[in-house]
Structure formats: structure tokens, C-alpha cells
Coordinates of C-alpha atoms in Angstrom, one line a residue:
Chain F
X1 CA 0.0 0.0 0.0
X2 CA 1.3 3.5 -0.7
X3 CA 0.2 6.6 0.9
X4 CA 1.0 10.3 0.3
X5 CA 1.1 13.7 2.0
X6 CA 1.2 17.3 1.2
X7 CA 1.7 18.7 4.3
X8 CA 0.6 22.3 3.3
X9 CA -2.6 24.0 1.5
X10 CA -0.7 27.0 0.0
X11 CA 3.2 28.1 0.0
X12 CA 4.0 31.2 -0.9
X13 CA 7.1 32.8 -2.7
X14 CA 8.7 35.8 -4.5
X15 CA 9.6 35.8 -8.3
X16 CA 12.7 34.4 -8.8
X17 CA 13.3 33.1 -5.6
X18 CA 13.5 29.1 -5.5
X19 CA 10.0 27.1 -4.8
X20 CA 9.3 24.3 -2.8
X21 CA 6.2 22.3 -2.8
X22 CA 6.4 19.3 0.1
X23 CA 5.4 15.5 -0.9
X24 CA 6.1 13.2 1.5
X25 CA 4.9 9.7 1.2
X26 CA 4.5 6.1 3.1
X27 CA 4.9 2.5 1.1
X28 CA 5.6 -0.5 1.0
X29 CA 7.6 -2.1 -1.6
X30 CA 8.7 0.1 -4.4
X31 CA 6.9 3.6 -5.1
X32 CA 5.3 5.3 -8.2
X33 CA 5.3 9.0 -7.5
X34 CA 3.5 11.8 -9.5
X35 CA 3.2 15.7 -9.7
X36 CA 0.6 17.0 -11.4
X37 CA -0.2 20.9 -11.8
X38 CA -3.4 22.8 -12.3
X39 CA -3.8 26.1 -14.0
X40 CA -6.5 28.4 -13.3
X41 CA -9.4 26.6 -14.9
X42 CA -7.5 24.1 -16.9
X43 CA -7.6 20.6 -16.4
X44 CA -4.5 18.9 -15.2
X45 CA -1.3 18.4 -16.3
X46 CA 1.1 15.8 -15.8
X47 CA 4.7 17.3 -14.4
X48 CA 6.9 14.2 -13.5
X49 CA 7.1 10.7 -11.9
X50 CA 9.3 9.0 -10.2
X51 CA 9.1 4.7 -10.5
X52 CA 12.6 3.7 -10.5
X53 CA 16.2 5.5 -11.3
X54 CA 17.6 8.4 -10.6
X55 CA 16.5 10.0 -7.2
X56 CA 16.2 13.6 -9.5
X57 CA 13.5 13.6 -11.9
X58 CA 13.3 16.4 -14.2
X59 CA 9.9 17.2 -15.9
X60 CA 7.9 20.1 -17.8
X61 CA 8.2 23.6 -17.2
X62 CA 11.7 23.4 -15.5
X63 CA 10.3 21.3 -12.8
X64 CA 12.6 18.8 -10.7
X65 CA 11.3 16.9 -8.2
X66 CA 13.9 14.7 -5.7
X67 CA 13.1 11.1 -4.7
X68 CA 14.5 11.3 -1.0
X69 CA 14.3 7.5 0.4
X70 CA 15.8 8.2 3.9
X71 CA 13.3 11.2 4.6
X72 CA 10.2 9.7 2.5
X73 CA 10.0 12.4 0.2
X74 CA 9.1 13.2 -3.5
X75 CA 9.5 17.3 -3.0
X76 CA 8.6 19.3 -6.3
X77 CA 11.0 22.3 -7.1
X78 CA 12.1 24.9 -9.3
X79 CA 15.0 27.1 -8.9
X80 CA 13.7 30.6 -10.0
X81 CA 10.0 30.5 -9.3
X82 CA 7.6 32.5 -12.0
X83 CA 4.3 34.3 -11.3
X84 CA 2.8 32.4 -14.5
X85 CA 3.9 29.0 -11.9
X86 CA 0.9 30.3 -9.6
X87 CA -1.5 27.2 -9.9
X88 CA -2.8 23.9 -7.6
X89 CA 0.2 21.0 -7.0
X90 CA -1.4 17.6 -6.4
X91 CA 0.7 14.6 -5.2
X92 CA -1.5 12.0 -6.1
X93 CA -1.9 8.6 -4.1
X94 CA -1.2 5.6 -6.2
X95 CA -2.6 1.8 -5.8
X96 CA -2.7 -0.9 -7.4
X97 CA -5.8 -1.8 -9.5
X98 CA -6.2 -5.3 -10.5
X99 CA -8.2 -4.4 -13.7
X100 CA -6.7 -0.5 -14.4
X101 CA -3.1 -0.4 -13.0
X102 CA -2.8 2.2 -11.4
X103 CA -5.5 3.9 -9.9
X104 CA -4.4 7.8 -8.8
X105 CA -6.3 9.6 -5.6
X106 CA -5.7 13.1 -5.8
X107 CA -6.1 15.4 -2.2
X108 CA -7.0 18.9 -2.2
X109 CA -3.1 19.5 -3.4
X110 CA -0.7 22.6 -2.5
X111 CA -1.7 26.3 -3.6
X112 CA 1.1 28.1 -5.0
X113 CA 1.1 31.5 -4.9
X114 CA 4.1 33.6 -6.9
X115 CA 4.5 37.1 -6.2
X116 CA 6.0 39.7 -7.8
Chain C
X1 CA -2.8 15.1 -31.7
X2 CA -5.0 16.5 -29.4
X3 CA -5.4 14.3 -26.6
X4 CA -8.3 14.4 -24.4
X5 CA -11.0 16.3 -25.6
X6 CA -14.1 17.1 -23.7
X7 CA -17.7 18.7 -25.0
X8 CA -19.3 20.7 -23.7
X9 CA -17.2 23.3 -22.0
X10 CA -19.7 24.7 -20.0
X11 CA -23.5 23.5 -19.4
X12 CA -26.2 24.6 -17.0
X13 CA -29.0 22.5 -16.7
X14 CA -32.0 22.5 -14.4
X15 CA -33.2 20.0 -11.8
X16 CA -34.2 16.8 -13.1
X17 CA -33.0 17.0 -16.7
X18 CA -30.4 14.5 -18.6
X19 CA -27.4 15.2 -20.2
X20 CA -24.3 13.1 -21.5
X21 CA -20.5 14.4 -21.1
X22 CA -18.4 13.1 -24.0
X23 CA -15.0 12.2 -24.0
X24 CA -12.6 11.1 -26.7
X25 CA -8.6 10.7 -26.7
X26 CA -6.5 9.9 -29.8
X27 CA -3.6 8.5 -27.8
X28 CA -4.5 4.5 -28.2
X29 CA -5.1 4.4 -24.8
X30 CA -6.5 1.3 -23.1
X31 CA -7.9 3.5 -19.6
X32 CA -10.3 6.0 -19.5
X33 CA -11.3 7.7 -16.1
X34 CA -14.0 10.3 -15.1
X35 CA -13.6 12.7 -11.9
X36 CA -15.3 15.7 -10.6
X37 CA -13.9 18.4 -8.8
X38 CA -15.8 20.3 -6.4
X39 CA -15.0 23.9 -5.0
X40 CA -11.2 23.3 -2.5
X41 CA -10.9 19.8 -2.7
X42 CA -9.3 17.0 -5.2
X43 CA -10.6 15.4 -7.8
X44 CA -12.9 12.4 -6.6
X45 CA -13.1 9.1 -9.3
X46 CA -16.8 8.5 -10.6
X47 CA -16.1 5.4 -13.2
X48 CA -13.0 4.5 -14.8
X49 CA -12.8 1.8 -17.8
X50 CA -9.6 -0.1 -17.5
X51 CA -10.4 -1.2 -21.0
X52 CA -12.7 -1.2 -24.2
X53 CA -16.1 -3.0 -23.2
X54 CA -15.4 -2.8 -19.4
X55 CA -16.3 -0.4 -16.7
X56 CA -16.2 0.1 -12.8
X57 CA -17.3 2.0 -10.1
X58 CA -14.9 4.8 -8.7
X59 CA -15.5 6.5 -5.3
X60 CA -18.8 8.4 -6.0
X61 CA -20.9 6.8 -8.8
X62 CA -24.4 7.6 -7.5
X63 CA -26.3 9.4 -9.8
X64 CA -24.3 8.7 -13.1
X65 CA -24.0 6.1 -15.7
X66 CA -21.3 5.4 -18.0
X67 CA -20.4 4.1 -21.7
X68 CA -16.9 2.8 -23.1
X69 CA -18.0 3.4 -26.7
X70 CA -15.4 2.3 -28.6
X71 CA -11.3 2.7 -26.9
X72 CA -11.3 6.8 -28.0
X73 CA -14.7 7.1 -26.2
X74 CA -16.0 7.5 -22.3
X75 CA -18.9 9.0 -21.9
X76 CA -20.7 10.3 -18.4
X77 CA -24.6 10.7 -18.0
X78 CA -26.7 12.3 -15.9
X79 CA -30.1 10.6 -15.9
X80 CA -31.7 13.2 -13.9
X81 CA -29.5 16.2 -12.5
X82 CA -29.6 17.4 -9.3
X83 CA -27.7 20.9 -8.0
X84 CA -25.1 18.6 -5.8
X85 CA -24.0 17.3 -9.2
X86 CA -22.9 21.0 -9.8
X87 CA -19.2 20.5 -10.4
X88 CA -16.5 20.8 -12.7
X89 CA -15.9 17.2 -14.6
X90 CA -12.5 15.8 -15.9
X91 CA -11.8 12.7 -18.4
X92 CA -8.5 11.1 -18.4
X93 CA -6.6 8.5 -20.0
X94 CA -3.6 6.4 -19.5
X95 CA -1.9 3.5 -21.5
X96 CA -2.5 0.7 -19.3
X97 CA -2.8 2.5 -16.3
X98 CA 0.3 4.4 -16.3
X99 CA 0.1 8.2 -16.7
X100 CA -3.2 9.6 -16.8
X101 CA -3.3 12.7 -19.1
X102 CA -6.6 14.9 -18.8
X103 CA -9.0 16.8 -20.8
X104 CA -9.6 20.6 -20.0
X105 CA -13.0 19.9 -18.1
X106 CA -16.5 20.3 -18.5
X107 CA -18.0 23.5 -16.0
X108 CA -21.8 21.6 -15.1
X109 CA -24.5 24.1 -13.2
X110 CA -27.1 22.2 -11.9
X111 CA -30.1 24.9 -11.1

């Protein structure tokens, strides 16, 4: 069983300083890990994954994300953040589905607010 | 290649009448999902189909019905709307349950 965490409803952060949006996770046996973003009225769209490889996973957008096994953590991040990266972060939970793999449960996710 | 596509973009129906959702993908995916979104909180399952001529019940099925078409096509009906139905509605599809890419979303208004 896997189980995920986003420890906080909004995070907020200056233009051009670095963002960091907290996943932290619980499973056992190997982990699939997502980030997905929403825009303002826009459906969702996939960022990244981590399933197995390198602990830094780079995705759309100039996203990283960093597969942290001793501290149970799949943390999304960008170095310089941009007003236009102002949207909703979800972390979704994973399981298993016998009939449709993987089966994704998506919380209420992290706000992210960029200021200028 | 456009992905998921959803019609309509916006509806607003009032109490008691029917619609259907529609949902195609040109990405030869074998999953198709449908989730609403309510006002601060995730997206919650409704049906998925893991595959053509199959579907299943997600978390909150009540009050809908589903139809894997064909594998490009999901659809969601509403037999007879009611206003907590109002919600915004999201396809998705994945290739065997992997990643799930969505459609931009259907607004619904339930008067």
C-alpha cells in the first residue's frame, strides 16, 4: 500500500526566488510517484514521476522533483519561481488496481502563490 | 494530436434533466477515467474503464452512468441532475494504467 502527504494548503514565494512544494509519502515495496499541476481553470497536467532511477526527476516547465528514500520524500521544485507557476500541485496517491493499474487519488493539493 | 478532448465546456442545466458528457482521446489508450472536482478539494473518481467493453465503479458513482463506446470514447450521464451534481468534470486517460493525461474539463450548473 502507498500513501502520500502534502503537508501544506498554500506556500507562498517571491519571483525568482526558489520554490518548494512538500510530498512526503509512506509504502511498502517500491513507489510510483506523481506531480501533477493545475492552472487556473484548466484541467490537469502531468509534471513528472518517479518509479525507479535516478532520485532527480526532471519534468515540464523546469520542474525537478527529488526522490528522498531516507526522509520519504518526493518534493517538487524549481530554482527561480515565476508568477505564471501560480496554480494547484497535487501529489497523487497511487494503488494498485487489478483491472486499471494504477489507480491515482488526488487530495486537495498545495496552492502556490508567486508574487512579484 | 490533441489528446483528451471534452464537450461541452460549459453547461447549466436545471433540476431533473439529462445530459451526457463526452470524451474522446487519440492516444490509443486502453484507460479511461471520469472525476469531478468540487470547490477546495481533489478530484474524486466517478467510473473508470480499464479497458474497451469494461467499466467500474470509482468513489462516487451515484447518480451517473457510463459508456466505453469504442477505446477513444467515455462518456458520463446524468439521468436526472440534481444541483449537488454542480461540479466541474474531468476525463482522463492512460496507456494501461500508467500516466493519466486529462482533458480541459467540462463546468456543469445544476439549477
Amino acid at each position: 500500500a502507498q500513501s502520500v502527504a502534502q503537508p501544506e494548503d498554500q506556500v507562498n514565494v517571491a519571483e525568482g526566488n526558489p520554490l518548494t512544494v512538500k510530498c512526503t509519502y509512506s509504502v511498502s515495496g517500491n513507489p510510483y510517484l506523481f506531480w501533477y499541476v493545475q492552472y487556473p481553470n484548466r484541467g490537469l497536467q502531468f509534471l513528472l514521476k518517479y518509479i525507479t532511477g535516478d532520485n532527480l526527476v526532471k519534468g515540464s516547465y523546469g520542474f525537478e522533483a527529488e526522490f528522498n528514500k531516507s526522509q520519504t520524500s518526493f518534493h517538487l521544485k524549481k530554482p527561480s519561481a515565476l508568477v505564471s507557476d501560480s496554480a494547484l500541485y497535487f501529489c497523487p496517491e497511487r494503488q494498485r488496481n487489478n483491472n486499471a493499474g494504477n489507480m491515482l487519488t488526488f487530495g486537495g493539493g498545495t496552492r502556490l502563490m508567486v508574487k512579484p | 494530436n490533441a489528446g483528451v478532448t471534452q464537450t461541452p465546456k460549459f453547461q447549466v442545466l436545471k433540476t431533473g434533466q439529462s445530459m451526457t458528457l463526452q470524451c474522446a482521446q487519440d492516444m490509443n489508450h486502453n484507460s479511461m477515467y471520469w472525476y469531478r472536482q468540487d470547490p477546495g478539494m481533489g478530484l474524486r473518481l466517478i467510473y473508470y474503464s480499464a479497458s474497451e467493453g469494461t467499466t467500474d465503479k470509482g468513489e462516487v458513482p451515484n447518480g451517473y452512468n457510463v459508456s466505453r463506446l469504442n477505446k477513444r470514447e467515455f462518456s458520463l450521464r446524468l439521468e436526472s441532475a440534481a444541483p449537488s451534481q454542480t461540479s466541474v468534470y474531468f476525463c482522463a486517460s492512460s496507456h494501461r494504467g500508467k500516466t493519466q493525461y486529462f482533458g480541459p474539463g467540462t463546468r456543469l450548473t445544476v439549477l
